[in-house]
Short mmCIF file of C-alpha atoms in Angstrom, two decimals:
data_model
loop_
_atom_site.label_atom_id
_atom_site.label_comp_id
_atom_site.label_asym_id
_atom_site.label_seq_id
_atom_site.Cartn_x
_atom_site.Cartn_y
_atom_site.Cartn_z
CA MET A 1 0.00 0.00 0.00
CA LEU A 2 1.34 3.43 -0.93
CA GLN A 3 2.16 5.45 2.15
CA ARG A 4 3.26 8.85 0.89
CA GLN A 5 4.45 10.65 -2.19
CA LEU A 6 7.88 12.24 -2.35
CA ASP A 7 10.21 13.78 -4.91
CA VAL A 8 13.67 12.38 -5.52
CA ASP A 9 16.47 13.59 -7.76
CA ILE A 10 18.27 10.83 -9.63
CA LEU A 11 21.38 11.46 -11.67
CA VAL A 12 21.10 9.68 -15.03
CA THR A 13 24.22 9.74 -17.22
CA GLY A 14 25.44 12.87 -15.55
CA HIS A 15 22.16 14.79 -15.71
CA THR A 16 19.74 15.27 -12.83
CA HIS A 17 16.12 14.27 -13.43
CA GLN A 18 13.42 14.69 -10.81
CA PHE A 19 10.94 11.85 -10.33
CA THR A 20 7.85 11.61 -8.21
CA ALA A 21 8.15 8.43 -6.17
CA TYR A 22 5.95 6.52 -3.78
CA LYS A 23 7.36 5.17 -0.57
CA HIS A 24 6.52 1.59 0.32
CA GLU A 25 7.51 -0.51 3.27
CA GLY A 26 10.92 -1.67 2.07
CA GLY A 27 11.36 0.71 -0.80
CA VAL A 28 10.43 3.54 -3.11
CA VAL A 29 8.77 2.98 -6.48
CA ILE A 30 9.47 5.64 -9.06
CA ASN A 31 6.64 7.06 -11.12
CA PRO A 32 8.48 7.44 -14.45
CA GLY A 33 5.72 9.52 -15.97
CA SER A 34 6.69 12.29 -13.56
CA ALA A 35 10.27 12.46 -14.84
CA THR A 36 11.58 15.79 -16.04
CA GLY A 37 14.05 16.08 -18.88
CA ALA A 38 14.88 13.87 -21.84
CA TYR A 39 13.09 10.74 -20.67
CA SER A 40 9.80 12.17 -19.42
CA ASN A 41 7.68 10.71 -22.26
CA ILE A 42 8.87 7.11 -22.12
CA THR A 43 6.30 4.41 -21.39
CA TYR A 44 7.07 1.74 -18.79
CA ASP A 45 5.70 -1.57 -17.66
CA VAL A 46 3.62 -1.64 -14.48
CA ASN A 47 6.04 -3.65 -12.34
CA PRO A 48 9.35 -2.45 -10.87
CA SER A 49 12.27 -4.31 -12.40
CA PHE A 50 15.50 -3.79 -10.48
CA VAL A 51 17.20 -2.16 -7.53
CA LEU A 52 18.72 1.14 -8.55
CA MET A 53 20.34 3.01 -5.66
CA ASP A 54 20.02 4.27 -2.12
CA ILE A 55 18.65 7.73 -1.35
CA ASP A 56 20.56 10.16 0.85
CA GLY A 57 22.69 7.42 2.35
CA LEU A 58 19.66 5.67 3.83
CA ARG A 59 18.91 2.00 3.27
CA VAL A 60 16.05 2.87 0.95
CA VAL A 61 15.59 0.63 -2.06
CA VAL A 62 14.55 2.25 -5.33
CA TYR A 63 13.03 0.30 -8.19
CA VAL A 64 12.76 1.47 -11.81
CA TYR A 65 10.05 0.35 -14.21
CA GLU A 66 11.09 -1.68 -17.23
CA LEU A 67 10.91 0.24 -20.49
CA ILE A 68 8.50 -1.23 -23.07
CA ASP A 69 7.92 1.51 -25.62
CA GLY A 70 8.32 5.17 -26.37
CA PRO A 71 10.80 7.64 -27.85
CA ASN A 72 14.50 6.96 -27.30
CA HIS A 73 13.58 3.31 -26.79
CA LYS A 74 16.90 1.76 -27.86
CA LYS A 75 18.99 4.41 -26.14
CA PHE A 76 17.16 4.01 -22.87
CA GLN A 77 17.27 0.22 -23.10
CA ARG A 78 21.05 0.43 -23.31
CA LEU A 79 21.04 2.75 -20.31
CA LEU A 80 18.87 0.34 -18.34
CA GLY A 81 21.16 -2.55 -19.27
CA SER A 82 24.17 -0.64 -17.97
CA ALA A 83 22.25 0.41 -14.87
CA LYS A 84 21.38 -3.19 -14.07
CA LYS A 85 25.02 -4.21 -14.28
CA VAL A 86 26.02 -1.32 -12.06
CA ALA A 87 23.21 -2.07 -9.61
CA LYS A 88 24.46 -5.64 -9.24
CA MET A 89 27.87 -4.24 -8.31
CA GLY A 90 26.28 -2.07 -5.63
CA LEU A 91 27.23 1.22 -7.30
CA PRO A 92 24.75 4.13 -7.53
CA LEU A 93 23.50 5.16 -10.95
CA TRP A 94 25.37 8.46 -10.90
CA MET A 95 28.52 6.37 -11.42
CA LEU A 96 27.27 5.98 -15.00
CA GLY A 97 28.31 9.57 -15.77
CA TRP A 98 29.94 9.87 -19.18
CA GLY A 99 33.64 10.73 -19.22
CA VAL A 100 36.23 11.29 -16.53
CA ASP A 101 35.39 14.95 -15.99
CA ARG A 102 31.70 14.24 -15.49
CA LEU A 103 32.48 11.34 -13.19
CA ARG A 104 34.70 13.58 -11.08
CA ALA A 105 31.97 16.20 -10.93
CA ASP A 106 29.46 13.55 -9.87
CA MET A 107 31.83 12.27 -7.18
CA SER A 108 32.42 15.80 -5.90
CA ARG A 109 28.67 16.31 -5.68
CA LEU A 110 28.26 13.03 -3.81
CA LEU A 111 31.04 13.90 -1.36
CA ALA A 112 29.46 17.31 -0.75
CA ILE A 113 26.20 15.58 0.18
CA LEU A 114 27.98 13.15 2.52
CA PHE A 115 29.82 16.00 4.26
CA HIS A 116 26.60 18.00 4.57
CA GLN A 117 24.82 15.02 6.13
CA GLY A 118 27.67 14.42 8.58
CA VAL A 119 28.51 11.01 7.13
CA LEU A 120 32.10 12.14 6.48
CA ASP A 121 34.37 14.72 8.11
CA GLU A 122 37.62 16.52 7.25
CA GLN A 123 39.70 13.42 7.97
CA PHE A 124 38.47 11.98 4.67
CA LEU A 125 39.91 15.01 2.86
CA GLN A 126 43.27 14.35 4.50
CA LEU A 127 43.03 10.77 3.28
CA GLN A 128 42.45 12.03 -0.26
CA GLN A 129 45.54 14.23 -0.06
CA LEU A 130 47.69 11.12 0.45
CA GLN A 131 46.64 9.80 -2.95
CA ASP A 132 48.94 10.66 -5.85
CA GLU A 133 50.17 9.27 -9.16
CA SER A 134 52.27 6.65 -7.41
CA SER A 135 49.19 5.34 -5.56
CA PRO A 136 46.14 6.30 -7.65
CA ASN A 137 43.85 3.82 -5.87
CA PHE A 138 44.97 4.65 -2.35
CA VAL A 139 41.62 5.96 -1.08
CA SER A 140 39.55 3.11 -2.51
CA GLU A 141 42.01 0.54 -1.13
CA VAL A 142 41.90 2.08 2.35
CA VAL A 143 38.10 2.29 2.28
CA ASN A 144 37.84 -1.33 1.13
CA ILE A 145 40.08 -2.42 4.00
CA TYR A 146 37.89 -0.39 6.37
CA PHE A 147 34.72 -2.11 5.11
CA HIS A 148 36.34 -5.54 5.43
CA GLU A 149 37.56 -4.87 8.96
CA SER A 150 34.22 -3.31 9.91
CA GLU A 151 32.39 -6.51 8.98
CA LYS A 152 34.64 -8.48 11.33
CA LEU A 153 34.23 -5.94 14.14
CA LEU A 154 30.45 -5.98 13.76
CA ARG A 155 30.44 -9.77 13.98
CA ASN A 156 32.59 -9.56 17.10
CA LEU A 157 30.20 -7.03 18.62
CA LYS A 158 27.20 -9.13 17.75
CA GLY A 159 28.48 -12.05 19.81
CA PRO A 160 28.35 -10.42 23.27
CA ILE A 161 25.07 -8.59 22.76
CA CYS A 162 22.91 -10.80 20.56
CA LYS A 163 21.42 -14.23 20.29
CA THR A 164 20.20 -15.47 16.94
CA ASP A 165 17.57 -18.23 16.70
CA GLY A 166 18.15 -19.46 13.16
CA TYR A 167 17.14 -16.15 11.58
CA CYS A 168 18.09 -12.50 11.94
CA ASP A 169 16.16 -11.68 15.11
CA CYS A 170 18.75 -10.30 17.53
CA ARG A 171 17.86 -9.91 21.20
CA LEU A 172 19.95 -8.42 23.95
CA ASP A 173 21.50 -10.85 26.36
CA ARG A 174 20.03 -10.71 29.84
CA ASP A 175 23.12 -9.83 31.82
CA PHE A 176 25.06 -7.61 29.36
CA SER A 177 28.13 -8.84 31.21
CA ASP A 178 30.94 -8.65 28.69
CA TYR A 179 31.40 -4.87 28.68
CA LYS A 180 35.18 -5.09 28.52
CA LYS A 181 35.21 -7.15 25.33
CA MET A 182 32.58 -4.89 23.76
CA GLY A 183 34.61 -1.85 24.75
CA ILE A 184 37.69 -3.21 22.99
CA HIS A 185 35.77 -3.84 19.77
CA LEU A 186 34.03 -0.47 19.96
CA ASN A 187 37.33 1.35 20.48
CA GLN A 188 38.77 -0.43 17.44
CA PHE A 189 35.69 0.48 15.40
CA MET A 190 35.84 4.10 16.55
CA GLY A 191 39.54 4.33 15.76
CA SER A 192 39.25 2.91 12.26
CA SER A 193 36.18 5.06 11.53
CA SER A 194 37.95 8.20 12.72
CA SER A 195 41.02 7.41 10.63
CA ILE A 196 39.08 7.51 7.34
CA GLY A 197 36.62 10.25 8.31
CA ALA A 198 33.56 8.05 8.82
CA ASN A 199 32.06 10.58 11.21
CA ARG A 200 28.55 9.17 11.52
CA VAL A 201 29.78 5.67 12.30
CA ARG A 202 32.16 7.04 14.92
CA ASN A 203 29.34 9.00 16.57
CA VAL A 204 27.15 5.89 16.67
CA CYS A 205 30.00 3.98 18.33
CA VAL A 206 30.36 6.72 20.95
CA ALA A 207 26.63 6.61 21.71
CA PHE A 208 26.66 2.81 21.79
CA ARG A 209 29.57 2.73 24.22
CA ALA A 210 27.91 5.29 26.50
CA ALA A 211 24.68 3.28 26.50
CA SER A 212 26.47 0.01 27.25
CA GLU A 213 28.44 1.57 30.11
CA GLN A 214 25.17 2.79 31.62
CA ASN A 215 23.46 -0.56 30.98
CA ASN A 216 20.97 1.38 28.87
CA ARG A 217 19.49 -1.28 26.61
CA ALA A 218 17.13 1.11 24.84
CA GLY A 219 20.07 3.40 23.98
#
């Protein structure tokens, strides 16, 4: 059941197009007829076809309708094919920007959004300054290491605080006894997050540690 209507801006091949979308439990379905710009007159099927991107860093799933007819049919089909491949890799659609200059502009715009939302801080800029011609992939390599280590730290944190009964339904342990072990993992998580400028994650770790020290389960 549709809950509410909202507008979202989606960057398609380097150009921003505004869509009216409808928020569902578990996702947002785009109304393609509301699109502005070059693709506003294209006809789509009635069912959403694939996951496109997240919105504003939130775990919001966006689906796009499959193209069946209309102007620019072949061109848009190629775009959808590329978008599906990119979606499977977990990359947002704005990564489809044409050319290096446009891609850099798209990345700068994305970083500006992440800084504005407090997801990143100035430490990430310092990390970027360490990248040069001798290590052109330095930032991506460091971030990939951070993601890999974060997965392990989250698993380590899950052990002391959760019980899983064959499915993902985590419940707090009764005694919350292993504060010391949790504190070690949280400090590691905070340190690694601070080192790459993951400000929001670091702040969550700080709040989590404060809540655990106060035995505040709701926190």
